[in-house]
mmCIF file of C-alpha atoms in Angstrom:
data_model
loop_
_atom_site.group_PDB
_atom_site.id
_atom_site.type_symbol
_atom_site.label_atom_id
_atom_site.label_comp_id
_atom_site.label_asym_id
_atom_site.label_seq_id
_atom_site.Cartn_x
_atom_site.Cartn_y
_atom_site.Cartn_z
ATOM 1 C CA MET A 262 -26.624 41.534 -7.041
ATOM 2 C CA THR A 263 -24.237 41.030 -9.660
ATOM 3 C CA VAL A 264 -25.464 41.313 -13.509
ATOM 4 C CA GLU A 265 -23.581 37.450 -14.000
ATOM 5 C CA ALA A 266 -26.170 36.243 -10.463
ATOM 6 C CA SER A 267 -29.308 38.516 -12.392
ATOM 7 C CA ALA A 268 -28.580 37.935 -15.986
ATOM 8 C CA ALA A 269 -29.191 33.803 -14.071
ATOM 9 C CA ASN A 270 -32.117 34.446 -13.553
ATOM 10 C CA VAL A 271 -34.076 35.556 -16.159
ATOM 11 C CA LYS A 272 -36.242 33.242 -17.196
ATOM 12 C CA PRO A 273 -37.377 32.629 -20.871
ATOM 13 C CA ALA A 274 -41.152 32.470 -21.800
ATOM 14 C CA PRO A 275 -41.734 29.334 -22.240
ATOM 15 C CA ARG A 276 -41.425 27.537 -24.989
ATOM 16 C CA PRO A 277 -45.774 25.737 -26.222
ATOM 17 C CA PRO A 278 -45.128 22.130 -25.810
ATOM 18 C CA ARG A 279 -45.318 21.757 -29.177
ATOM 19 C CA ARG A 280 -42.478 22.588 -30.629
ATOM 20 C CA ARG A 281 -40.693 21.905 -27.169
ATOM 21 C CA GLY A 282 -41.568 18.061 -28.054
ATOM 22 C CA ARG A 283 -40.411 18.745 -31.756
ATOM 23 C CA ALA A 284 -36.760 20.027 -30.912
ATOM 24 C CA VAL A 285 -36.392 17.074 -28.325
ATOM 25 C CA THR A 286 -37.416 15.091 -31.461
ATOM 26 C CA VAL A 287 -35.540 16.640 -33.687
ATOM 27 C CA ILE A 288 -31.973 15.963 -31.337
ATOM 28 C CA ALA A 289 -33.173 12.644 -30.012
ATOM 29 C CA LEU A 290 -32.749 12.233 -34.307
ATOM 30 C CA LEU A 291 -29.700 13.966 -35.706
ATOM 31 C CA VAL A 292 -27.682 12.487 -32.388
ATOM 32 C CA THR A 293 -28.982 8.723 -33.483
ATOM 33 C CA ALA A 294 -27.718 10.046 -36.939
ATOM 34 C CA VAL A 295 -24.469 10.848 -36.052
ATOM 35 C CA PRO A 296 -23.250 7.320 -35.292
ATOM 36 C CA ALA A 297 -24.892 6.117 -38.337
ATOM 37 C CA VAL A 298 -22.340 9.267 -40.781
ATOM 38 C CA LEU A 299 -20.635 8.364 -38.771
ATOM 39 C CA VAL A 300 -19.749 4.645 -39.987
ATOM 40 C CA LEU A 301 -20.227 5.199 -43.932
ATOM 41 C CA GLY A 302 -18.248 7.970 -43.535
ATOM 42 C CA ILE A 303 -15.326 5.983 -42.822
ATOM 43 C CA ALA A 304 -17.119 3.149 -44.601
ATOM 44 C CA ILE A 305 -16.394 5.007 -47.731
ATOM 45 C CA GLY A 306 -13.812 5.653 -50.254
ATOM 46 C CA GLN A 307 -11.369 4.469 -52.590
ATOM 47 C CA VAL A 308 -11.310 0.929 -50.754
ATOM 48 C CA VAL A 309 -15.380 0.673 -50.103
ATOM 49 C CA LEU A 310 -15.403 -1.546 -46.610
ATOM 50 C CA PRO A 311 -18.584 -2.851 -45.973
ATOM 51 C CA PRO A 312 -20.310 -0.583 -42.153
ATOM 52 C CA ALA A 313 -20.126 -4.104 -40.409
ATOM 53 C CA ASP A 314 -16.933 -5.192 -40.908
ATOM 54 C CA VAL A 315 -16.714 -0.779 -40.392
ATOM 55 C CA VAL A 316 -17.896 -1.529 -37.004
ATOM 56 C CA ASP A 317 -15.841 -5.144 -36.293
ATOM 57 C CA ALA A 318 -13.243 -3.545 -36.779
ATOM 58 C CA LEU A 319 -13.797 -0.717 -34.205
ATOM 59 C CA ALA A 320 -14.475 -2.502 -32.083
ATOM 60 C CA ARG A 321 -11.399 -4.907 -32.468
ATOM 61 C CA GLY A 322 -9.411 -2.006 -32.264
ATOM 62 C CA ALA A 323 -10.972 -0.401 -28.805
ATOM 63 C CA ILE A 324 -10.797 -4.132 -27.496
ATOM 64 C CA GLY A 325 -7.044 -4.795 -28.433
ATOM 65 C CA GLN A 326 -7.846 -8.236 -30.499
ATOM 66 C CA THR A 327 -5.701 -8.812 -33.756
ATOM 67 C CA ALA A 328 -7.226 -8.617 -36.431
ATOM 68 C CA ALA A 329 -7.955 -13.316 -38.111
ATOM 69 C CA THR A 330 -7.393 -12.978 -42.353
ATOM 70 C CA ASP A 331 -5.863 -10.137 -44.352
ATOM 71 C CA THR A 332 -9.356 -8.903 -45.294
ATOM 72 C CA ALA A 333 -10.025 -7.538 -41.573
ATOM 73 C CA ARG A 334 -6.337 -6.516 -41.327
ATOM 74 C CA LEU A 335 -6.670 -4.613 -44.233
ATOM 75 C CA ALA A 336 -10.037 -3.376 -42.990
ATOM 76 C CA ASP A 337 -8.962 -2.285 -39.766
ATOM 77 C CA THR A 338 -5.892 -0.919 -41.441
ATOM 78 C CA VAL A 339 -8.152 1.620 -43.636
ATOM 79 C CA VAL A 340 -10.617 2.233 -40.599
ATOM 80 C CA TRP A 341 -7.603 2.975 -37.822
ATOM 81 C CA GLN A 342 -5.302 4.589 -39.694
ATOM 82 C CA LEU A 343 -6.767 6.568 -42.185
ATOM 83 C CA ARG A 344 -10.411 7.142 -41.885
ATOM 84 C CA ALA A 345 -11.636 6.964 -38.009
ATOM 85 C CA PRO A 346 -9.437 10.564 -37.059
ATOM 86 C CA ARG A 347 -10.473 11.772 -40.122
ATOM 87 C CA ALA A 348 -14.703 11.489 -39.984
ATOM 88 C CA LEU A 349 -14.515 12.257 -36.217
ATOM 89 C CA LEU A 350 -11.993 15.012 -36.845
ATOM 90 C CA GLY A 351 -14.583 16.453 -39.289
ATOM 91 C CA PHE A 352 -17.862 15.819 -36.855
ATOM 92 C CA CYS A 353 -15.856 17.794 -34.266
ATOM 93 C CA VAL A 354 -14.113 20.970 -37.018
ATOM 94 C CA GLY A 355 -18.407 20.752 -38.629
ATOM 95 C CA ALA A 356 -19.930 21.293 -35.014
ATOM 96 C CA ILE A 357 -17.319 23.746 -34.042
ATOM 97 C CA LEU A 358 -17.986 26.062 -37.208
ATOM 98 C CA ALA A 359 -21.760 25.916 -36.456
ATOM 99 C CA LEU A 360 -22.142 26.257 -33.239
ATOM 100 C CA SER A 361 -19.430 29.907 -32.652
ATOM 101 C CA GLY A 362 -21.949 30.848 -35.969
ATOM 102 C CA ALA A 363 -24.589 30.439 -34.127
ATOM 103 C CA ALA A 364 -23.070 32.396 -30.791
ATOM 104 C CA LEU A 365 -22.051 35.241 -33.438
ATOM 105 C CA GLN A 366 -24.984 35.812 -34.997
ATOM 106 C CA ALA A 367 -26.293 36.254 -31.814
ATOM 107 C CA VAL A 368 -24.096 38.246 -30.238
ATOM 108 C CA VAL A 369 -23.697 40.706 -33.375
ATOM 109 C CA ARG A 370 -27.515 40.451 -34.835
ATOM 110 C CA ASN A 371 -26.225 40.007 -38.088
ATOM 111 C CA ASP A 372 -27.365 37.007 -39.856
ATOM 112 C CA LEU A 373 -24.497 37.687 -42.196
ATOM 113 C CA ALA A 374 -21.936 36.656 -39.375
ATOM 114 C CA ASP A 375 -20.172 33.599 -39.641
ATOM 115 C CA PRO A 376 -16.642 32.251 -37.675
ATOM 116 C CA TYR A 377 -14.621 33.928 -39.251
ATOM 117 C CA LEU A 378 -16.383 37.377 -38.664
ATOM 118 C CA LEU A 379 -13.522 38.065 -36.032
ATOM 119 C CA GLY A 380 -10.166 37.306 -38.686
ATOM 120 C CA ILE A 381 -9.084 33.633 -37.173
ATOM 121 C CA THR A 382 -9.025 32.143 -40.373
ATOM 122 C CA SER A 383 -6.887 35.261 -41.631
ATOM 123 C CA GLY A 384 -4.614 34.688 -38.809
ATOM 124 C CA ALA A 385 -4.198 30.427 -39.018
ATOM 125 C CA SER A 386 -3.455 30.947 -42.459
ATOM 126 C CA LEU A 387 -0.717 33.787 -42.125
ATOM 127 C CA GLY A 388 0.660 31.368 -39.294
ATOM 128 C CA ALA A 389 0.575 28.315 -41.704
ATOM 129 C CA ALA A 390 2.358 29.982 -44.217
ATOM 130 C CA THR A 391 4.460 31.564 -42.229
ATOM 131 C CA VAL A 392 5.496 27.578 -41.467
ATOM 132 C CA ILE A 393 5.790 26.117 -44.519
ATOM 133 C CA ALA A 394 7.218 29.247 -46.254
ATOM 134 C CA LEU A 395 9.911 28.768 -43.891
ATOM 135 C CA GLY A 396 10.369 25.104 -44.589
ATOM 136 C CA ILE A 397 9.603 24.284 -40.616
ATOM 137 C CA GLY A 398 6.400 22.693 -41.688
ATOM 138 C CA ALA A 399 8.914 19.724 -43.831
ATOM 139 C CA LEU A 400 10.895 19.246 -40.700
ATOM 140 C CA ALA A 401 7.951 18.637 -37.841
ATOM 141 C CA GLY A 402 5.066 17.814 -40.077
ATOM 142 C CA THR A 403 1.707 18.490 -39.528
ATOM 143 C CA ILE A 404 2.037 19.600 -36.162
ATOM 144 C CA GLY A 405 4.027 22.544 -37.165
ATOM 145 C CA THR A 406 1.307 23.316 -39.886
ATOM 146 C CA SER A 407 -1.157 23.001 -36.635
ATOM 147 C CA GLY A 408 1.150 25.166 -33.768
ATOM 148 C CA GLY A 409 1.393 27.981 -36.470
ATOM 149 C CA ALA A 410 -2.068 27.996 -37.981
ATOM 150 C CA PHE A 411 -3.448 28.071 -34.153
ATOM 151 C CA LEU A 412 -0.571 30.843 -32.698
ATOM 152 C CA GLY A 413 -2.087 32.647 -36.208
ATOM 153 C CA ALA A 414 -5.121 32.734 -35.099
ATOM 154 C CA LEU A 415 -4.975 33.542 -31.555
ATOM 155 C CA LEU A 416 -2.792 36.272 -32.839
ATOM 156 C CA ALA A 417 -5.032 37.423 -34.964
ATOM 157 C CA LEU A 418 -8.199 37.503 -32.166
ATOM 158 C CA ALA A 419 -5.101 39.676 -29.414
ATOM 159 C CA ILE A 420 -5.136 42.308 -32.773
ATOM 160 C CA VAL A 421 -9.116 42.314 -32.755
ATOM 161 C CA LEU A 422 -9.484 42.982 -28.609
ATOM 162 C CA ALA A 423 -6.577 44.863 -28.939
ATOM 163 C CA LEU A 424 -8.536 47.111 -31.493
ATOM 164 C CA VAL A 425 -12.025 47.415 -29.259
ATOM 165 C CA GLY A 426 -9.770 48.054 -26.094
ATOM 166 C CA PRO A 427 -9.976 46.487 -22.331
ATOM 167 C CA ARG A 428 -12.473 49.534 -21.867
ATOM 168 C CA ARG A 429 -14.407 51.046 -23.947
ATOM 169 C CA ARG A 430 -18.283 49.826 -24.840
ATOM 170 C CA LEU A 431 -17.633 46.855 -27.218
ATOM 171 C CA GLY A 432 -20.937 47.610 -29.782
ATOM 172 C CA SER A 433 -21.625 45.532 -32.376
ATOM 173 C CA GLY A 434 -20.159 47.195 -34.843
ATOM 174 C CA ARG A 435 -17.177 48.020 -33.396
ATOM 175 C CA LEU A 436 -16.490 43.606 -33.199
ATOM 176 C CA VAL A 437 -17.564 43.028 -37.107
ATOM 177 C CA LEU A 438 -15.628 46.044 -38.438
ATOM 178 C CA ALA A 439 -12.300 45.332 -35.806
ATOM 179 C CA GLY A 440 -13.095 42.022 -37.205
ATOM 180 C CA LEU A 441 -12.914 42.673 -40.962
ATOM 181 C CA ALA A 442 -10.254 45.389 -40.622
ATOM 182 C CA VAL A 443 -7.863 41.886 -39.145
ATOM 183 C CA GLY A 444 -9.486 39.631 -41.466
ATOM 184 C CA TYR A 445 -7.738 41.729 -44.748
ATOM 185 C CA ALA A 446 -5.034 43.250 -43.272
ATOM 186 C CA LEU A 447 -3.282 38.956 -42.131
ATOM 187 C CA SER A 448 -4.783 38.024 -45.521
ATOM 188 C CA ALA A 449 -2.750 40.566 -47.574
ATOM 189 C CA VAL A 450 0.252 39.993 -45.659
ATOM 190 C CA THR A 451 -0.463 35.977 -46.652
ATOM 191 C CA ASN A 452 -1.065 36.965 -50.086
ATOM 192 C CA LEU A 453 2.353 38.317 -50.521
ATOM 193 C CA ILE A 454 4.631 35.559 -48.495
ATOM 194 C CA VAL A 455 2.807 33.403 -51.590
ATOM 195 C CA VAL A 456 3.885 36.129 -54.666
ATOM 196 C CA LEU A 457 7.452 36.636 -53.057
ATOM 197 C CA SER A 458 7.966 32.610 -52.093
ATOM 198 C CA ASP A 459 10.226 31.888 -55.049
ATOM 199 C CA ASN A 460 9.471 27.607 -53.389
ATOM 200 C CA ARG A 461 6.018 25.483 -55.857
ATOM 201 C CA ASP A 462 5.209 23.220 -53.890
ATOM 202 C CA ALA A 463 5.352 25.774 -50.263
ATOM 203 C CA ILE A 464 3.416 27.861 -52.606
ATOM 204 C CA ARG A 465 0.541 24.871 -53.778
ATOM 205 C CA ALA A 466 0.942 23.551 -49.614
ATOM 206 C CA ILE A 467 -0.224 26.638 -48.685
ATOM 207 C CA THR A 468 -3.126 27.114 -51.399
ATOM 208 C CA PHE A 469 -3.772 23.284 -50.660
ATOM 209 C CA TRP A 470 -4.079 24.424 -47.203
ATOM 210 C CA MET A 471 -6.167 27.678 -47.316
ATOM 211 C CA LEU A 472 -9.008 26.417 -49.272
ATOM 212 C CA GLY A 473 -8.915 23.648 -46.392
ATOM 213 C CA SER A 474 -8.805 19.825 -45.934
ATOM 214 C CA LEU A 475 -8.993 17.332 -43.199
ATOM 215 C CA GLY A 476 -5.873 15.071 -45.214
ATOM 216 C CA GLN A 477 -3.585 14.993 -42.700
ATOM 217 C CA ALA A 478 -6.200 14.484 -40.054
ATOM 218 C CA ALA A 479 -4.312 12.413 -37.410
ATOM 219 C CA TRP A 480 -5.604 10.748 -33.985
ATOM 220 C CA ASP A 481 -3.066 13.243 -32.280
ATOM 221 C CA ASP A 482 -5.259 16.679 -33.444
ATOM 222 C CA LEU A 483 -8.211 14.949 -32.310
ATOM 223 C CA PRO A 484 -7.689 15.701 -28.018
ATOM 224 C CA LEU A 485 -7.301 19.777 -29.252
ATOM 225 C CA VAL A 486 -10.333 20.107 -31.233
ATOM 226 C CA ALA A 487 -12.533 17.498 -28.781
ATOM 227 C CA SER A 488 -11.415 19.370 -26.275
ATOM 228 C CA ALA A 489 -12.224 22.471 -28.226
ATOM 229 C CA LEU A 490 -15.966 21.789 -28.785
ATOM 230 C CA VAL A 491 -17.021 19.967 -25.455
ATOM 231 C CA ALA A 492 -15.573 23.305 -23.950
ATOM 232 C CA GLY A 493 -17.562 26.005 -26.482
ATOM 233 C CA LEU A 494 -20.633 23.695 -26.483
ATOM 234 C CA GLY A 495 -20.875 24.405 -22.109
ATOM 235 C CA VAL A 496 -19.449 27.587 -21.943
ATOM 236 C CA LEU A 497 -22.072 28.971 -24.557
ATOM 237 C CA LEU A 498 -24.896 26.092 -23.330
ATOM 238 C CA MET A 499 -24.506 28.516 -19.410
ATOM 239 C CA TRP A 500 -24.782 30.702 -21.592
ATOM 240 C CA GLY A 501 -27.805 30.092 -23.807
ATOM 241 C CA ARG A 502 -30.574 32.530 -21.392
ATOM 242 C CA ARG A 503 -28.252 35.733 -21.748
ATOM 243 C CA LEU A 504 -27.576 35.137 -25.948
ATOM 244 C CA ASP A 505 -31.640 34.618 -25.952
ATOM 245 C CA ALA A 506 -31.586 38.428 -24.459
ATOM 246 C CA ILE A 507 -29.126 39.628 -26.413
ATOM 247 C CA GLY A 508 -30.593 39.241 -29.031
ATOM 248 C CA LEU A 509 -33.481 41.214 -28.735
ATOM 249 C CA GLY A 510 -31.774 44.006 -28.353
ATOM 250 C CA ASP A 511 -28.934 45.402 -26.264
ATOM 251 C CA ASP A 512 -31.680 47.237 -24.311
ATOM 252 C CA VAL A 513 -33.337 44.469 -23.620
ATOM 253 C CA ALA A 514 -30.479 42.677 -22.753
ATOM 254 C CA ARG A 515 -30.005 45.535 -19.547
ATOM 255 C CA SER A 516 -33.108 45.792 -18.812
ATOM 256 C CA LEU A 517 -32.611 41.910 -18.187
ATOM 257 C CA GLY A 518 -29.428 42.294 -15.960
ATOM 258 C CA SER A 519 -27.324 40.632 -18.442
ATOM 259 C CA ASP A 520 -23.915 43.420 -19.781
ATOM 260 C CA PRO A 521 -24.594 42.802 -23.657
ATOM 261 C CA ASP A 522 -21.091 44.688 -23.815
ATOM 262 C CA ARG A 523 -18.920 41.529 -20.992
ATOM 263 C CA LEU A 524 -20.578 39.610 -23.220
ATOM 264 C CA ARG A 525 -20.142 39.822 -26.883
ATOM 265 C CA ARG A 526 -16.065 40.445 -25.682
ATOM 266 C CA ASP A 527 -16.630 37.118 -23.661
ATOM 267 C CA VAL A 528 -17.896 34.914 -26.422
ATOM 268 C CA ALA A 529 -15.824 36.202 -29.360
ATOM 269 C CA ILE A 530 -13.087 34.347 -27.041
ATOM 270 C CA VAL A 531 -14.513 31.475 -26.542
ATOM 271 C CA THR A 532 -15.211 31.452 -30.113
ATOM 272 C CA ALA A 533 -12.457 32.559 -31.547
ATOM 273 C CA VAL A 534 -10.836 29.704 -29.175
ATOM 274 C CA ALA A 535 -12.227 27.244 -30.376
ATOM 275 C CA ILE A 536 -12.441 27.742 -34.137
ATOM 276 C CA ALA A 537 -8.575 28.816 -33.677
ATOM 277 C CA ALA A 538 -8.044 24.977 -32.550
ATOM 278 C CA ALA A 539 -10.989 24.012 -35.984
ATOM 279 C CA VAL A 540 -8.694 25.745 -38.336
ATOM 280 C CA ALA A 541 -5.359 24.839 -37.320
ATOM 281 C CA VAL A 542 -6.066 21.402 -38.644
ATOM 282 C CA SER A 543 -8.519 21.683 -41.497
ATOM 283 C CA GLY A 544 -7.910 24.922 -43.487
ATOM 284 C CA ALA A 545 -10.182 27.360 -43.693
ATOM 285 C CA ILE A 546 -13.825 25.926 -44.150
ATOM 286 C CA GLY A 547 -16.607 28.556 -44.778
ATOM 287 C CA PHE A 548 -20.248 28.367 -44.868
ATOM 288 C CA VAL A 549 -20.806 25.830 -42.450
ATOM 289 C CA GLY A 550 -21.156 28.290 -40.261
ATOM 290 C CA LEU A 551 -23.021 30.836 -41.957
ATOM 291 C CA VAL A 552 -25.751 28.091 -43.502
ATOM 292 C CA VAL A 553 -25.740 25.716 -40.640
ATOM 293 C CA PRO A 554 -27.193 27.944 -38.287
ATOM 294 C CA HIS A 555 -30.798 29.043 -39.778
ATOM 295 C CA LEU A 556 -30.835 25.655 -41.306
ATOM 296 C CA ALA A 557 -30.876 24.769 -37.044
ATOM 297 C CA ARG A 558 -32.888 28.012 -36.266
ATOM 298 C CA GLY A 559 -35.467 26.323 -38.692
ATOM 299 C CA LEU A 560 -35.974 22.733 -36.726
ATOM 300 C CA VAL A 561 -35.866 24.105 -33.490
ATOM 301 C CA GLY A 562 -36.145 27.930 -32.835
ATOM 302 C CA ALA A 563 -33.674 30.539 -31.853
ATOM 303 C CA THR A 564 -34.322 29.823 -28.015
ATOM 304 C CA HIS A 565 -29.978 29.306 -27.764
ATOM 305 C CA ARG A 566 -30.266 26.191 -25.694
ATOM 306 C CA LEU A 567 -31.872 23.861 -28.058
ATOM 307 C CA LEU A 568 -30.082 25.089 -31.375
ATOM 308 C CA LEU A 569 -26.451 25.421 -29.942
ATOM 309 C CA PRO A 570 -26.507 21.702 -29.929
ATOM 310 C CA THR A 571 -29.076 21.267 -33.148
ATOM 311 C CA SER A 572 -26.469 23.904 -34.447
ATOM 312 C CA ALA A 573 -23.399 21.702 -33.394
ATOM 313 C CA LEU A 574 -24.660 17.898 -34.112
ATOM 314 C CA LEU A 575 -25.820 19.360 -37.525
ATOM 315 C CA GLY A 576 -23.094 21.254 -38.602
ATOM 316 C CA GLY A 577 -21.164 17.664 -37.404
ATOM 317 C CA ILE A 578 -23.105 15.799 -39.771
ATOM 318 C CA LEU A 579 -22.827 17.794 -42.429
ATOM 319 C CA LEU A 580 -19.811 18.270 -42.579
ATOM 320 C CA VAL A 581 -18.409 14.713 -42.082
ATOM 321 C CA ALA A 582 -20.899 14.316 -44.995
ATOM 322 C CA ALA A 583 -19.623 17.043 -47.691
ATOM 323 C CA ASP A 584 -15.784 15.350 -46.233
ATOM 324 C CA THR A 585 -16.866 11.841 -47.911
ATOM 325 C CA LEU A 586 -18.223 13.560 -51.207
ATOM 326 C CA ALA A 587 -14.553 15.386 -51.687
ATOM 327 C CA ARG A 588 -12.473 12.739 -51.566
ATOM 328 C CA THR A 589 -14.955 10.105 -53.862
ATOM 329 C CA VAL A 590 -16.703 12.053 -56.093
ATOM 330 C CA LEU A 591 -13.396 12.655 -58.723
ATOM 331 C CA ALA A 592 -11.638 9.737 -56.686
ATOM 332 C CA PRO A 593 -8.775 9.029 -56.710
ATOM 333 C CA ARG A 594 -8.294 13.011 -56.880
ATOM 334 C CA GLU A 595 -9.801 15.143 -53.814
ATOM 335 C CA ILE A 596 -11.859 17.905 -54.217
ATOM 336 C CA PRO A 597 -10.385 20.842 -51.342
ATOM 337 C CA LEU A 598 -13.517 20.828 -48.728
ATOM 338 C CA GLY A 599 -14.129 24.336 -48.397
ATOM 339 C CA ILE A 600 -13.779 24.734 -52.044
ATOM 340 C CA LEU A 601 -17.288 21.714 -52.177
ATOM 341 C CA THR A 602 -18.623 23.339 -49.083
ATOM 342 C CA ALA A 603 -19.212 26.231 -50.993
ATOM 343 C CA LEU A 604 -20.528 25.172 -54.198
ATOM 344 C CA LEU A 605 -22.915 22.819 -51.640
ATOM 345 C CA GLY A 606 -23.926 26.001 -49.522
ATOM 346 C CA THR A 607 -24.581 29.247 -51.643
ATOM 347 C CA PRO A 608 -27.747 27.044 -53.205
ATOM 348 C CA LEU A 609 -28.639 26.892 -49.805
ATOM 349 C CA LEU A 610 -28.196 30.368 -48.513
ATOM 350 C CA LEU A 611 -29.647 31.882 -51.534
ATOM 351 C CA LEU A 612 -32.749 29.547 -50.908
ATOM 352 C CA LEU A 613 -33.015 30.644 -47.402
ATOM 353 C CA ILE A 614 -31.856 33.975 -48.738
ATOM 354 C CA ALA A 615 -35.593 33.814 -50.917
ATOM 355 C CA ARG A 616 -37.888 32.320 -48.541
ATOM 356 C CA ARG A 617 -36.985 34.556 -45.551
ATOM 357 C CA THR A 618 -37.824 37.393 -48.912
ATOM 358 C CA ARG A 619 -41.531 34.981 -49.255
ATOM 359 C CA ASP A 620 -42.211 35.517 -45.548
ATOM 360 C CA ALA A 621 -41.431 39.321 -45.545
#
């Protein structure tokens, strides 16, 4: 019997019915909250639209109907050209970051692991900075910057995998150290590009991108990011039982028929590709992938077939809410999203640490 077949036959201990029912209720409530949060995210801005007008505009656009009044036409423009792609993209990015954080925390067995553990963000920043500094971004627009960021993120993944080696035992410590080394090295190269650049506009663009923003969101970006979210969630859910096993230790995972080294490498690849798609369009947005999985565990427990979708839903909802706050609290100026998530995420992280210390 193969390792995969053996792992597939592993059945986790049955969950108490009351706890399982609570987890299902939480997921159902989050699913119900998603459209409401998206509508509110689209409605709130410098031009505030009533939620009913947002729903009407979405319905008209979906069926190809033309607005009859100037007010309705303005609503259609604001909803479809500006806010709807931004809200949907924000949900997908937040879901990917939270989902990846939950999976990585399991395979490296470290509560402080987050999606940027593998140096993916540093690689994306280097790719975007290179494109902007060379002027390619000015010629190709956001597609050029996003493409450079995506390629840079994949480059970081390739370097990390080369460092750990295909035939070596991929322990959690080796993966973490390789990711940190690559991240620091690529960040240093990015900073060097900023220092050597004489173009103030390029420096400003690079800095703003590195701080994270959804200000350049477009419909063209959505298919790639949404596909990365769906594929990543589907694959990780299939590995849910193996993630439960590896969370108990490598020896336990092997005794249950799973290969922890292979799973660790596979999860790193899947999450890195998904993260690359996300940060390519949003820049570096921290704390979502670190804090949200802990919040999700408090709601549904540590079983990954419940934890992963809960993390994705909660991460998407929170990032849409944070983006709405980022573009309205100091309007007409916009706070970089990465700064806001750090300001909001730090107190939450401290509360989680205090609660864990108290319970210990």
